[in-house]
JSON list of C-alpha atoms and ligand atoms in Angstrom, two decimals:
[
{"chain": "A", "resi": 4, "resn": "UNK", "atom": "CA", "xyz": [0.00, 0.00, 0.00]},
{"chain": "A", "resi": 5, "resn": "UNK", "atom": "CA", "xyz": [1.24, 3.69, -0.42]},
{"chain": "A", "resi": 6, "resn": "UNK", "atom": "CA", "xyz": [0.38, 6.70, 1.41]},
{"chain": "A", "resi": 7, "resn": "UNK", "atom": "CA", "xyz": [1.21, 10.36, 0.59]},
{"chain": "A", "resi": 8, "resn": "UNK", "atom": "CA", "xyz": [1.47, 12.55, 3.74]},
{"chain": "A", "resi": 9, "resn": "UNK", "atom": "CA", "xyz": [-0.87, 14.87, 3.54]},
{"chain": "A", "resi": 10, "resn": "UNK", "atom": "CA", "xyz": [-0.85, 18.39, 5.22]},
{"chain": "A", "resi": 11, "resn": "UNK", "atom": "CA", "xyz": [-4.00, 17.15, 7.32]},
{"chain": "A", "resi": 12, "resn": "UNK", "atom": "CA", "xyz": [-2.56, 13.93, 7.83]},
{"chain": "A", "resi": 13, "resn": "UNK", "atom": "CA", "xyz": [0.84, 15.07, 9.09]},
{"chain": "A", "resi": 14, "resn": "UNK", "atom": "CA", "xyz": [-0.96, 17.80, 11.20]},
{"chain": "A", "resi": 15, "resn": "UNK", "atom": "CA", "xyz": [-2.33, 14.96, 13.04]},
{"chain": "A", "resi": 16, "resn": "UNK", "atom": "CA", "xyz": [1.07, 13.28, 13.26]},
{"chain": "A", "resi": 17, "resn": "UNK", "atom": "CA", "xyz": [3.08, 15.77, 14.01]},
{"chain": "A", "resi": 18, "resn": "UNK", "atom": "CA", "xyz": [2.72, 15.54, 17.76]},
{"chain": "A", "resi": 19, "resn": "UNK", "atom": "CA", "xyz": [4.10, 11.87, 17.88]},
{"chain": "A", "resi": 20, "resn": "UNK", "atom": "CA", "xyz": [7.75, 10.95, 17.98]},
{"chain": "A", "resi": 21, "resn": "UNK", "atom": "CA", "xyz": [8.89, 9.79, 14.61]},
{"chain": "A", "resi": 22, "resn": "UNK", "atom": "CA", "xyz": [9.25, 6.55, 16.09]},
{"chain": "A", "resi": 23, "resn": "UNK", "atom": "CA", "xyz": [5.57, 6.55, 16.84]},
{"chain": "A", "resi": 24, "resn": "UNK", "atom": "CA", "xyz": [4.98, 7.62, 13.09]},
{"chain": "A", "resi": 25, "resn": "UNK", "atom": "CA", "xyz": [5.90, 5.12, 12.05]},
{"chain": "A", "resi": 26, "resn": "UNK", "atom": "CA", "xyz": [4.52, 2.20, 14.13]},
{"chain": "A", "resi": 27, "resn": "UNK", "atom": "CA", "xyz": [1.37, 4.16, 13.41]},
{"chain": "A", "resi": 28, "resn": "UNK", "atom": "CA", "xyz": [2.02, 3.51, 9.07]},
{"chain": "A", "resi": 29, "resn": "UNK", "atom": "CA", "xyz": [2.98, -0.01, 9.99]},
{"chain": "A", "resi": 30, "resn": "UNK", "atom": "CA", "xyz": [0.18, -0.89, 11.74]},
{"chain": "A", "resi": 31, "resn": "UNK", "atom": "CA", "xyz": [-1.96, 0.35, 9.17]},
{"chain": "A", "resi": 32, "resn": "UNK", "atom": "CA", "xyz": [-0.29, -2.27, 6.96]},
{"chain": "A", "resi": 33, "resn": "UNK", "atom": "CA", "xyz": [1.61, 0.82, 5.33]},
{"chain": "A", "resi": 34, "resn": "UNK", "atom": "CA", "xyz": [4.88, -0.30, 4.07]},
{"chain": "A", "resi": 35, "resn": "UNK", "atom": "CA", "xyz": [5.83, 2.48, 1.99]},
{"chain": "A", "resi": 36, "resn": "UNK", "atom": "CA", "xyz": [5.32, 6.01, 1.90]},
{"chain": "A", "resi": 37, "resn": "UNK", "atom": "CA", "xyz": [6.13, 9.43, 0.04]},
{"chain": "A", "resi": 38, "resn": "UNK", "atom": "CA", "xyz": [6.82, 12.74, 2.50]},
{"chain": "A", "resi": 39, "resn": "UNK", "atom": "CA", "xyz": [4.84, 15.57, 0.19]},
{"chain": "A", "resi": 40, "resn": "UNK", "atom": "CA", "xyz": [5.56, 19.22, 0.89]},
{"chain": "A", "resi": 41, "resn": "UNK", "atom": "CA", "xyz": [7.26, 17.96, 4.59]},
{"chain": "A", "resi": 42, "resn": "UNK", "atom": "CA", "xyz": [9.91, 20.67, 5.70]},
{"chain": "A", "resi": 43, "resn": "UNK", "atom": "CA", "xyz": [13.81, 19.97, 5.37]},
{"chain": "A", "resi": 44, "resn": "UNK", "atom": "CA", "xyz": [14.35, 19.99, 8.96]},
{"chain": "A", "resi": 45, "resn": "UNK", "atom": "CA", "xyz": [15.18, 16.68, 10.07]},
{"chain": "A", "resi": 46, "resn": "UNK", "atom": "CA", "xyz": [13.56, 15.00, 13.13]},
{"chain": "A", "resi": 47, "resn": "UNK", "atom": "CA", "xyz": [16.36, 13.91, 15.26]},
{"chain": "A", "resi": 48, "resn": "UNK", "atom": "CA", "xyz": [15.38, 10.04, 16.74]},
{"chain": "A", "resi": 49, "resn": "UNK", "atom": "CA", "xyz": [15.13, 10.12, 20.16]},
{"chain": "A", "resi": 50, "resn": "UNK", "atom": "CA", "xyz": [18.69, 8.87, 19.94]},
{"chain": "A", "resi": 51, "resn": "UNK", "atom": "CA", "xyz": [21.35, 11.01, 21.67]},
{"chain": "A", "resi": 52, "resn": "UNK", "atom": "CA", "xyz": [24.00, 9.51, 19.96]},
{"chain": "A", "resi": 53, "resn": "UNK", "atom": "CA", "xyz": [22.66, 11.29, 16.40]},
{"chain": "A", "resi": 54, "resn": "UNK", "atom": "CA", "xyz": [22.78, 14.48, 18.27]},
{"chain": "A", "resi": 55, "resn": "UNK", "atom": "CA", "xyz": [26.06, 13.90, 19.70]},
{"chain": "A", "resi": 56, "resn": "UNK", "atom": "CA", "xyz": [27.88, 12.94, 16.30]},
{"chain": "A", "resi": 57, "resn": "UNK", "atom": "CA", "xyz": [25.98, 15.96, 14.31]},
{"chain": "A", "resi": 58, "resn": "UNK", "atom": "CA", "xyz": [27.64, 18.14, 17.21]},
{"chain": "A", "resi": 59, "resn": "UNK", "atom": "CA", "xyz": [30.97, 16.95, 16.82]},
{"chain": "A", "resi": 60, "resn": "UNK", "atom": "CA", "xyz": [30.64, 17.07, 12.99]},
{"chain": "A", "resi": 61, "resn": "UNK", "atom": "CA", "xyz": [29.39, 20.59, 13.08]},
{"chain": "A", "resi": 62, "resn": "UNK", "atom": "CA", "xyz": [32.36, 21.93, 15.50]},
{"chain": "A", "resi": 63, "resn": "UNK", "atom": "CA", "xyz": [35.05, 19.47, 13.85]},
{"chain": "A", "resi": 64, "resn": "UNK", "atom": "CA", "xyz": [38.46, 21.55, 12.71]},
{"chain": "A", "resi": 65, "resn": "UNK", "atom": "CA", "xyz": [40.25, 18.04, 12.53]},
{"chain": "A", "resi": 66, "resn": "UNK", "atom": "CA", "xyz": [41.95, 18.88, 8.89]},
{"chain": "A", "resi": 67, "resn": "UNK", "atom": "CA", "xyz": [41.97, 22.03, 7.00]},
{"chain": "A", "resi": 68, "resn": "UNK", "atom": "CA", "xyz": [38.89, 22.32, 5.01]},
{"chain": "A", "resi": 69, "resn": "UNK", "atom": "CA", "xyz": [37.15, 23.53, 8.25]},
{"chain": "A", "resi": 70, "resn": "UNK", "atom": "CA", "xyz": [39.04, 27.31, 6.91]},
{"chain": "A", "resi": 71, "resn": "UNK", "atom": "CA", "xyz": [37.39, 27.69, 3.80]},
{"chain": "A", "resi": 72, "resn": "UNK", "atom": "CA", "xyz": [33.53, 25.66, 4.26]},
{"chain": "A", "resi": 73, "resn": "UNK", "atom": "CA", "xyz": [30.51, 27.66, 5.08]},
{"chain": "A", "resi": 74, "resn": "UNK", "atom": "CA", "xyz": [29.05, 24.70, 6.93]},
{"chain": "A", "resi": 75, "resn": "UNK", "atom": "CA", "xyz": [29.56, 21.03, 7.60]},
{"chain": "A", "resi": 76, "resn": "UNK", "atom": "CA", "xyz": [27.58, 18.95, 5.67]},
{"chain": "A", "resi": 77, "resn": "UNK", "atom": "CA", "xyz": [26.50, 15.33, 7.81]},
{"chain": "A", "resi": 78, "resn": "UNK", "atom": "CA", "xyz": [23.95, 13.47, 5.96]},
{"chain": "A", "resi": 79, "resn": "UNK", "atom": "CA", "xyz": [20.46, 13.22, 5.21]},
{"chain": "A", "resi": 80, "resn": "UNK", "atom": "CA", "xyz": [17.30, 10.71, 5.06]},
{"chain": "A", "resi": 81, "resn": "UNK", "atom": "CA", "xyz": [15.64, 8.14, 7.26]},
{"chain": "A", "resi": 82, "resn": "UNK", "atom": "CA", "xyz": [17.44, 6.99, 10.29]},
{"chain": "A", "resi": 83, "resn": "UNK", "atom": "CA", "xyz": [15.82, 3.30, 9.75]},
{"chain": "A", "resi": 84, "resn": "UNK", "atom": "CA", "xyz": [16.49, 3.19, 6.07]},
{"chain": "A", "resi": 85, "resn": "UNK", "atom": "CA", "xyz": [17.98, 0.00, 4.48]},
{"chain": "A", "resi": 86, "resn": "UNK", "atom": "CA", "xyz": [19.65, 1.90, 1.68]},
{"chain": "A", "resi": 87, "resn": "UNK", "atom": "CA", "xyz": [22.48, 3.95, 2.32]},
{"chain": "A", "resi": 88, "resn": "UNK", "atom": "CA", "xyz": [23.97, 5.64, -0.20]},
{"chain": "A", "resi": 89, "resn": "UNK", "atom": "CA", "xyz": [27.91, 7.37, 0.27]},
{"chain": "A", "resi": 90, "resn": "UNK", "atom": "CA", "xyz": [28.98, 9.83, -2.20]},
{"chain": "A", "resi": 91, "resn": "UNK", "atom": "CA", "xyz": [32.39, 11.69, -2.18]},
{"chain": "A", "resi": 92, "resn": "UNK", "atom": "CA", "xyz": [31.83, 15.07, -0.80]},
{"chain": "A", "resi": 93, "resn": "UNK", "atom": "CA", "xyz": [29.87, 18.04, -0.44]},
{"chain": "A", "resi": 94, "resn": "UNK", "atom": "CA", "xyz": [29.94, 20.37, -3.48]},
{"chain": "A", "resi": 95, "resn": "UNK", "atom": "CA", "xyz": [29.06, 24.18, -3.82]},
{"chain": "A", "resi": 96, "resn": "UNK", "atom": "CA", "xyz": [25.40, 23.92, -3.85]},
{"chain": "A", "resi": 97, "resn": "UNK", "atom": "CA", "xyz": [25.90, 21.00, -1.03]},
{"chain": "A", "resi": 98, "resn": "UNK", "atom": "CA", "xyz": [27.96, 23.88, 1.37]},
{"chain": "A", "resi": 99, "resn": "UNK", "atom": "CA", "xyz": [25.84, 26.74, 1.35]},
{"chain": "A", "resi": 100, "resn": "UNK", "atom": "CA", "xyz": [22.84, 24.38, 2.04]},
{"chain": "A", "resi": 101, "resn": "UNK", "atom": "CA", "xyz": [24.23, 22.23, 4.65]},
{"chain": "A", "resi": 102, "resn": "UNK", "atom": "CA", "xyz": [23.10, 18.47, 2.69]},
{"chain": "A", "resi": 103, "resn": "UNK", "atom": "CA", "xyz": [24.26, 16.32, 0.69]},
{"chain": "A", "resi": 104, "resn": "UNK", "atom": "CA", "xyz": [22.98, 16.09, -2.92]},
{"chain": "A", "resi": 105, "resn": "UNK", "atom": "CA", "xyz": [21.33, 19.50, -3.75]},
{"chain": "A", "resi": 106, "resn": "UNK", "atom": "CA", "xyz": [22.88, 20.20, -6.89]},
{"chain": "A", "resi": 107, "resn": "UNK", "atom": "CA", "xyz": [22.25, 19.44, -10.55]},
{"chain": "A", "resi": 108, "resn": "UNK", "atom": "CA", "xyz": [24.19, 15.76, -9.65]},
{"chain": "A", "resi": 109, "resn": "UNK", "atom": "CA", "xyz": [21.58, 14.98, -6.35]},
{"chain": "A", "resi": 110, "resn": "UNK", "atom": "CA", "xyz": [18.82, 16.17, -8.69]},
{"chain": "A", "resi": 111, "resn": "UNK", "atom": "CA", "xyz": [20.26, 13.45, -11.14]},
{"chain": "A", "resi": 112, "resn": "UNK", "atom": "CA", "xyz": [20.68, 10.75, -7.74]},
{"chain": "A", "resi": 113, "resn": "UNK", "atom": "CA", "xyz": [16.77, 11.43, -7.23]},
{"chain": "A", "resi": 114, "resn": "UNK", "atom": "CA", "xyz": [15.58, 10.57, -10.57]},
{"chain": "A", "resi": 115, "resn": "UNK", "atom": "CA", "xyz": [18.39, 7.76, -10.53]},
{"chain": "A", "resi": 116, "resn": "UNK", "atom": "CA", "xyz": [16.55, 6.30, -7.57]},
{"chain": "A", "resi": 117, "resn": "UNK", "atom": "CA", "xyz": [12.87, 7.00, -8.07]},
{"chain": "A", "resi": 118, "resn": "UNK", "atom": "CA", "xyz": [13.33, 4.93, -11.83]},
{"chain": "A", "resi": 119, "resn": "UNK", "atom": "CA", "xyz": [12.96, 1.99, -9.77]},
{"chain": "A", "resi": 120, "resn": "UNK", "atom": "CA", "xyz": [11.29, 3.27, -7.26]},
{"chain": "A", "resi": 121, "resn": "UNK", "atom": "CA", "xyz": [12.75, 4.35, -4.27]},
{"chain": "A", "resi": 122, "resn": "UNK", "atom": "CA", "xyz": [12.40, 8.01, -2.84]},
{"chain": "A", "resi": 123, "resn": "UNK", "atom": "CA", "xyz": [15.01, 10.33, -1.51]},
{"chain": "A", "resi": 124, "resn": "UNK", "atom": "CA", "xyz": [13.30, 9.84, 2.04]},
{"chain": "A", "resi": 125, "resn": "UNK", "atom": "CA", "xyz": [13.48, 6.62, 1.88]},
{"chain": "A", "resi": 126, "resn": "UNK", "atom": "CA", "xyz": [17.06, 6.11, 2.01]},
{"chain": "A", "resi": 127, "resn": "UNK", "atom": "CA", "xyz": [20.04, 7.44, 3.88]},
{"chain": "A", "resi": 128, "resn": "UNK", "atom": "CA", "xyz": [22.54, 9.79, 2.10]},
{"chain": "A", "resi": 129, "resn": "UNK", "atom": "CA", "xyz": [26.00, 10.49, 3.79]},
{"chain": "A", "resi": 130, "resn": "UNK", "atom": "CA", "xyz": [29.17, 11.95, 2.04]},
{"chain": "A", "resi": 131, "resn": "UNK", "atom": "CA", "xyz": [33.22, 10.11, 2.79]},
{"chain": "A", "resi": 132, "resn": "UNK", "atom": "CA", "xyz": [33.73, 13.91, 3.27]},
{"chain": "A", "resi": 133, "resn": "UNK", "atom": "CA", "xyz": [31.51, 16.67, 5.48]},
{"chain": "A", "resi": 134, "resn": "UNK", "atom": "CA", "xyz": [33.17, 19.53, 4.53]},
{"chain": "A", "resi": 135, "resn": "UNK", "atom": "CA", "xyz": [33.39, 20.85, 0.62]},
{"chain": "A", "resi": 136, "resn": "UNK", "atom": "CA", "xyz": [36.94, 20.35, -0.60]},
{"chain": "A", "resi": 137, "resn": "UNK", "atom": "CA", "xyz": [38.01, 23.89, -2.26]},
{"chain": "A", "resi": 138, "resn": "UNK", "atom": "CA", "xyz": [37.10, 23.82, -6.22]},
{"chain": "A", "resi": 139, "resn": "UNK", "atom": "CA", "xyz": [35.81, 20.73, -5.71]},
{"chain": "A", "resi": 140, "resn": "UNK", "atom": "CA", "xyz": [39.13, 18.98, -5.85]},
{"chain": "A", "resi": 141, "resn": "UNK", "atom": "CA", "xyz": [39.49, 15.33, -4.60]},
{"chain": "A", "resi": 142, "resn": "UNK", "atom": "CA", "xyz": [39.53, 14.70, -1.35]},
{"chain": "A", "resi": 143, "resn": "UNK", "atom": "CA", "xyz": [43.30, 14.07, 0.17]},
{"chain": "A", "resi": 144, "resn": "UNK", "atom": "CA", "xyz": [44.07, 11.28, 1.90]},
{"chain": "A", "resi": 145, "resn": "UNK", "atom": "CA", "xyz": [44.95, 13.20, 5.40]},
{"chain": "A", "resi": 146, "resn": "UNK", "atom": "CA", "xyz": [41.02, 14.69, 4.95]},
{"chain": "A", "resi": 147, "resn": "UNK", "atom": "CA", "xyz": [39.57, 11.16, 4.33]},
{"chain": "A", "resi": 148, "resn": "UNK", "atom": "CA", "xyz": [41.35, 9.99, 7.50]},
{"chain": "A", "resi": 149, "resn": "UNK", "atom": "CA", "xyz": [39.88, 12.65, 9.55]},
{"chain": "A", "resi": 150, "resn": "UNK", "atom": "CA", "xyz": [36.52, 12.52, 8.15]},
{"chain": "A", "resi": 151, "resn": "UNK", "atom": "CA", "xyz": [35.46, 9.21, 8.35]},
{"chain": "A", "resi": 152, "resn": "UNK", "atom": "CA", "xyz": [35.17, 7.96, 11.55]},
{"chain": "A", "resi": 153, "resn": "UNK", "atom": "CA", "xyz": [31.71, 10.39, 11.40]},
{"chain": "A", "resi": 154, "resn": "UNK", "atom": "CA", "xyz": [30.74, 8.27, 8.42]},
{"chain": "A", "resi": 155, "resn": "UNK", "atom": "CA", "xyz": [31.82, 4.64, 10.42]},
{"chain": "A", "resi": 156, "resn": "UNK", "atom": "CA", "xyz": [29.71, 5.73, 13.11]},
{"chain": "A", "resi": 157, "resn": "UNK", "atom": "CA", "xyz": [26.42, 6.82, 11.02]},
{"chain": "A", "resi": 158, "resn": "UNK", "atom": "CA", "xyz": [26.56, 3.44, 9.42]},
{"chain": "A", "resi": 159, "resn": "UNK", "atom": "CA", "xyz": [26.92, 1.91, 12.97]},
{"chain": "A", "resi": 160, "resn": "UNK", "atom": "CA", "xyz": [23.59, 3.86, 13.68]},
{"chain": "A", "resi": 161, "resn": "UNK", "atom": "CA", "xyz": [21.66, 3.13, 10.29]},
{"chain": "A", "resi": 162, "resn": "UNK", "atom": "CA", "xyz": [22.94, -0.52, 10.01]},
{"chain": "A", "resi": 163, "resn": "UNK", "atom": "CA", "xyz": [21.52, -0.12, 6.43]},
{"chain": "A", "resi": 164, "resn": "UNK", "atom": "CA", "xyz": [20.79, -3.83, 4.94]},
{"chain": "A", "resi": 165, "resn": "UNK", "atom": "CA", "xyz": [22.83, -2.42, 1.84]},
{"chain": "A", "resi": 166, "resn": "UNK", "atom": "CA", "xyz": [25.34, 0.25, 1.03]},
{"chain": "A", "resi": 167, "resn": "UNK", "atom": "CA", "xyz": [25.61, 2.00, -2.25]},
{"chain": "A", "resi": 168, "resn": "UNK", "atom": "CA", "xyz": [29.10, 3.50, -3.25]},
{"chain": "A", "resi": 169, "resn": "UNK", "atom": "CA", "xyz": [28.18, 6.51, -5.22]},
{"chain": "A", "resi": 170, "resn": "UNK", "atom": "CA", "xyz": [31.29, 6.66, -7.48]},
{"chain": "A", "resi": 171, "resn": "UNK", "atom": "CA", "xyz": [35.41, 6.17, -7.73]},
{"chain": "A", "resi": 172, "resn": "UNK", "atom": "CA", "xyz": [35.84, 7.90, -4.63]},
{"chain": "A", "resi": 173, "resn": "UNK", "atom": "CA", "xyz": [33.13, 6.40, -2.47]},
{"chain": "A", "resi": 174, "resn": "UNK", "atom": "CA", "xyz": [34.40, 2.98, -3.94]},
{"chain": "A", "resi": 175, "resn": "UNK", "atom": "CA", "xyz": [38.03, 3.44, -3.63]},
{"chain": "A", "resi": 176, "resn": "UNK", "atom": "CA", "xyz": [37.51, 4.21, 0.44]},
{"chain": "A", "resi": 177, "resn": "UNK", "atom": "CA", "xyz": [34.83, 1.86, 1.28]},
{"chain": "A", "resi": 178, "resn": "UNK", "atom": "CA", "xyz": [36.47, -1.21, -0.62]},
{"chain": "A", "resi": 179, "resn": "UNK", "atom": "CA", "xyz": [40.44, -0.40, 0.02]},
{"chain": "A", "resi": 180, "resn": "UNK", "atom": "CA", "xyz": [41.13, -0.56, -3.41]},
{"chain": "A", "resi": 181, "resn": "UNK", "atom": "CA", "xyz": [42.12, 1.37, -6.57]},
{"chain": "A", "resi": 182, "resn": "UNK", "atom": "CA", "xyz": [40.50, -0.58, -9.25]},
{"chain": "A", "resi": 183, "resn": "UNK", "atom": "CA", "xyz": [39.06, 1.16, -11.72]},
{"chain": "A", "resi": 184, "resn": "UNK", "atom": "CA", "xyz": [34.94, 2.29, -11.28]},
{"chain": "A", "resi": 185, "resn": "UNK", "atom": "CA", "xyz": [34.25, -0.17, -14.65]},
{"chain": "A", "resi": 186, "resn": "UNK", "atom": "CA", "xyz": [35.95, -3.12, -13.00]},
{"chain": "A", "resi": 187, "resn": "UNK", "atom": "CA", "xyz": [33.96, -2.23, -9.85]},
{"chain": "A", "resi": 188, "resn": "UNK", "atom": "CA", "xyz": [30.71, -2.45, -10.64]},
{"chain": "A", "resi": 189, "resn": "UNK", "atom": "CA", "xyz": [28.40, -5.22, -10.79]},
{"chain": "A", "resi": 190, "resn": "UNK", "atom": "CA", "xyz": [29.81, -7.02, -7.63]},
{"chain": "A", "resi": 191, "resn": "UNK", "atom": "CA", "xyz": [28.14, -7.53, -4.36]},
{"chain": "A", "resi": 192, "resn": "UNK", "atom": "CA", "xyz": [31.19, -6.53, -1.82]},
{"chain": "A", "resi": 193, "resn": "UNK", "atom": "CA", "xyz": [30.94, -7.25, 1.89]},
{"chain": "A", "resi": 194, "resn": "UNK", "atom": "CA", "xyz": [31.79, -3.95, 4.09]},
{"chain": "A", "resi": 195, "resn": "UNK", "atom": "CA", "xyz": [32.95, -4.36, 7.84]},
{"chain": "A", "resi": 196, "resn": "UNK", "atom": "CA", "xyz": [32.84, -6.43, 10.55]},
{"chain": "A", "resi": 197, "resn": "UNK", "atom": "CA", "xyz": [28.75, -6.57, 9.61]},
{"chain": "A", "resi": 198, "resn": "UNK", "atom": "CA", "xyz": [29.27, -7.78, 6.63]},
{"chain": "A", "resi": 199, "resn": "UNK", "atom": "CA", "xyz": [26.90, -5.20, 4.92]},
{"chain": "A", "resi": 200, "resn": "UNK", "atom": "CA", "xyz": [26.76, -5.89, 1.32]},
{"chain": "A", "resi": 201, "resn": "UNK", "atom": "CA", "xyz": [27.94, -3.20, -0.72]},
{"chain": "A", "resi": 202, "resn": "UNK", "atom": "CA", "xyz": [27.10, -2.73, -4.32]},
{"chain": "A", "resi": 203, "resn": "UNK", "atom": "CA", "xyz": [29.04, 0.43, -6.48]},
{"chain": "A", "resi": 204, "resn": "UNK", "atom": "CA", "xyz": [27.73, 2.38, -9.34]},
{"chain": "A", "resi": 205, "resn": "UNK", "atom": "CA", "xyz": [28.54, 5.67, -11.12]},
{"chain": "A", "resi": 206, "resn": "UNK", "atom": "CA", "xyz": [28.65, 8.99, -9.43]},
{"chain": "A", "resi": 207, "resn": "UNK", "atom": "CA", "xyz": [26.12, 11.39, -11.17]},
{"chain": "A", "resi": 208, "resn": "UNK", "atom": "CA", "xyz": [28.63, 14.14, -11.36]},
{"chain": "A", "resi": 209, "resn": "UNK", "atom": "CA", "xyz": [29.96, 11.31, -13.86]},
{"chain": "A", "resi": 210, "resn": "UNK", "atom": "CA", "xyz": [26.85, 10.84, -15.48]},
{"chain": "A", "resi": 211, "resn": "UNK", "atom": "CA", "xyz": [25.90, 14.23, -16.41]},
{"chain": "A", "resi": 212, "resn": "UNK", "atom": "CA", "xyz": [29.33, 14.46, -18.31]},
{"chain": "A", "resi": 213, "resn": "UNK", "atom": "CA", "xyz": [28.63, 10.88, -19.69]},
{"chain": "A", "resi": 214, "resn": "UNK", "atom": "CA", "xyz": [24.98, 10.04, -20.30]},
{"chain": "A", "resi": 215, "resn": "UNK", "atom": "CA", "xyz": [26.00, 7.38, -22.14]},
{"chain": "A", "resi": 216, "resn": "UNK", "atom": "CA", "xyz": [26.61, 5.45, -19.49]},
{"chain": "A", "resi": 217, "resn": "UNK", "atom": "CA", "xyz": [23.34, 6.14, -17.62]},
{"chain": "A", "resi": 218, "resn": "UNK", "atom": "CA", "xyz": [21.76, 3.08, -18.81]},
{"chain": "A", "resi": 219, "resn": "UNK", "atom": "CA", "xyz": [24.60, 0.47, -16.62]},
{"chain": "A", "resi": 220, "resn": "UNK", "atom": "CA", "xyz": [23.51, 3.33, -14.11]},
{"chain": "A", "resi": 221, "resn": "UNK", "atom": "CA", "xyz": [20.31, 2.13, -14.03]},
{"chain": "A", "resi": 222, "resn": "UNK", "atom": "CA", "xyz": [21.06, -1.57, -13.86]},
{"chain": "A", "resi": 223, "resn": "UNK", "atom": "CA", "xyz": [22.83, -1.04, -10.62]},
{"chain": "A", "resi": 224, "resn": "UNK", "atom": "CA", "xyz": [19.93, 0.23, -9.16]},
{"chain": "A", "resi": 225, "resn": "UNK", "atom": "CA", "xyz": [18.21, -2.65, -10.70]},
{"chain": "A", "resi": 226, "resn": "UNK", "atom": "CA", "xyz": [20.60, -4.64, -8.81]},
{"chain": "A", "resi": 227, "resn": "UNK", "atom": "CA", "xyz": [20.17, -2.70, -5.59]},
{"chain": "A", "resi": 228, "resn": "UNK", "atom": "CA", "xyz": [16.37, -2.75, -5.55]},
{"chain": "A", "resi": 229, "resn": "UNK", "atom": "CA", "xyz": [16.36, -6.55, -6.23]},
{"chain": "A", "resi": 230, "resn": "UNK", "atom": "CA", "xyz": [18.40, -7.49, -3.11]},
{"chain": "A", "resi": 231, "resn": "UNK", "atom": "CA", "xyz": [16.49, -5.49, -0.96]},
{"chain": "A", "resi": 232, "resn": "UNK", "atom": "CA", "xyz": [13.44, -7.24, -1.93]},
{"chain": "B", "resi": 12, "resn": "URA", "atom": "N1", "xyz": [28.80, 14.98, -4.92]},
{"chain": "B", "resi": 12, "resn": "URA", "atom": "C1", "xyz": [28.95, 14.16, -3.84]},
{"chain": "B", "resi": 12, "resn": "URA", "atom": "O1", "xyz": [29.67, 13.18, -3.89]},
{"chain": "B", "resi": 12, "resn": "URA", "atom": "N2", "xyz": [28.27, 14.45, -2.75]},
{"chain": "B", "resi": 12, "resn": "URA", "atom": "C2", "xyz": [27.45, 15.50, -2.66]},
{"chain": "B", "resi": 12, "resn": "URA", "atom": "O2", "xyz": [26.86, 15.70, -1.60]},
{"chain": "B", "resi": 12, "resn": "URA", "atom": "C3", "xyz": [27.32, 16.32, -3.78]},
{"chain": "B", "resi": 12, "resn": "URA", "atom": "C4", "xyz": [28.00, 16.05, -4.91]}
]
């Protein structure tokens, strides 16, 4: 069954804890549902160690790209989702609006996702990176070792049944390796000691520069919606 929130509906829900939201959508034998018109602001669980780990992103001057962002970027999407998706880092559009995926590319990663039908809320979207690397240069190597202990832990948190690498980057840290994107794909990797699988595809940064390739795009998302049936 689906469900679109509704301003009258989500007036009446908006005094319950998410949590309670959504025992209330299960036990209405509602699996799946779209958020319509609902704010940005996130809802926080009732979960101090969320709050805790967006505090210590937002104050973090571990490395040196805490000089020239305008804000720390930590991640975005449903706390209990069992897709989460890690790109590279936050981007120009991505900085001044504090989440990840704004721009032309996360407009791109939307329509990526609803083709086989997942939506944006659904999942759980997290950068290696929090804070936009000047001209959007690759992130170095010192940055990615400061950064991602924020990302281990938000994994720790989701425990997503799957994680999608979101392009050479994403791949290269979460696998250990420097294989080529091409060689990558179509594998189902096993990530930490959880052994979450991990599937990679294309960034669409990549994409938008080669729409060619949009189509094996596709597939792995064919690929990710089928194991998390
Ligand atoms: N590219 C990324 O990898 N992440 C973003 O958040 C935006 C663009």
């Amino acid at each position: 069954m689906f469900l679109i929130l509704t301003d009258k509906i989500r007036l009446l829900l908006t005094e319950q804890s998410m949590k309670t939201q959504l025992d209330y959508l299960t036990t209405l034998g509602i699996e799946s549902w779209q958020l319509n018109g609902i704010p940005k602001k996130e809802i926080l669980p009732e979960n101090s160690s969320w709050e805790k780990l967006r505090e210590q992103v937002a104050a973090c001057t571990t490395c040196a790209l805490h000089k020239t962002r305008t804000q720390t970027v930590f991640g975005v999407g449903n706390f209990n989702a069992e897709l989460m998706l890690i790109g590279e880092a936050p981007g120009f559009h991505e900085d001044k609006q504090g989440e990840p995926f704004v721009g032309r590319a996360g407009q791109l990663l939307n329509s990526m996702l609803q083709s086989v039908g997942f939506h944006r809320e659904q999942v759980y979207i997290a950068n290696i990176l929090k804070c936009r690397p000047p001209e959007n240069r690759d992130p170095q190597p010192d940055e990615v070792n400061c950064c991602t202990p924020f990302l281990q832990k938000q994994i720790a948190l989701i425990q997503p049944k799957l994680l999608l690498a979101v392009g050479r980057i994403a791949a290269h840290y979460l696998l250990n390796t420097k294989q080529s994107l091409t060689r990558l794909r179509g594998q189902v990797y096993s990530f930490g000691e959880n052994k979450t699988p991990l599937l990679v595809t294309f960034h669409p940064a990549y994409l938008l520069r080669n729409p060619a390739d949009k189509g094996k795009a596709f597939q792995d998302l064919q690929h990710v919606f089928e194991m998390l049936q």
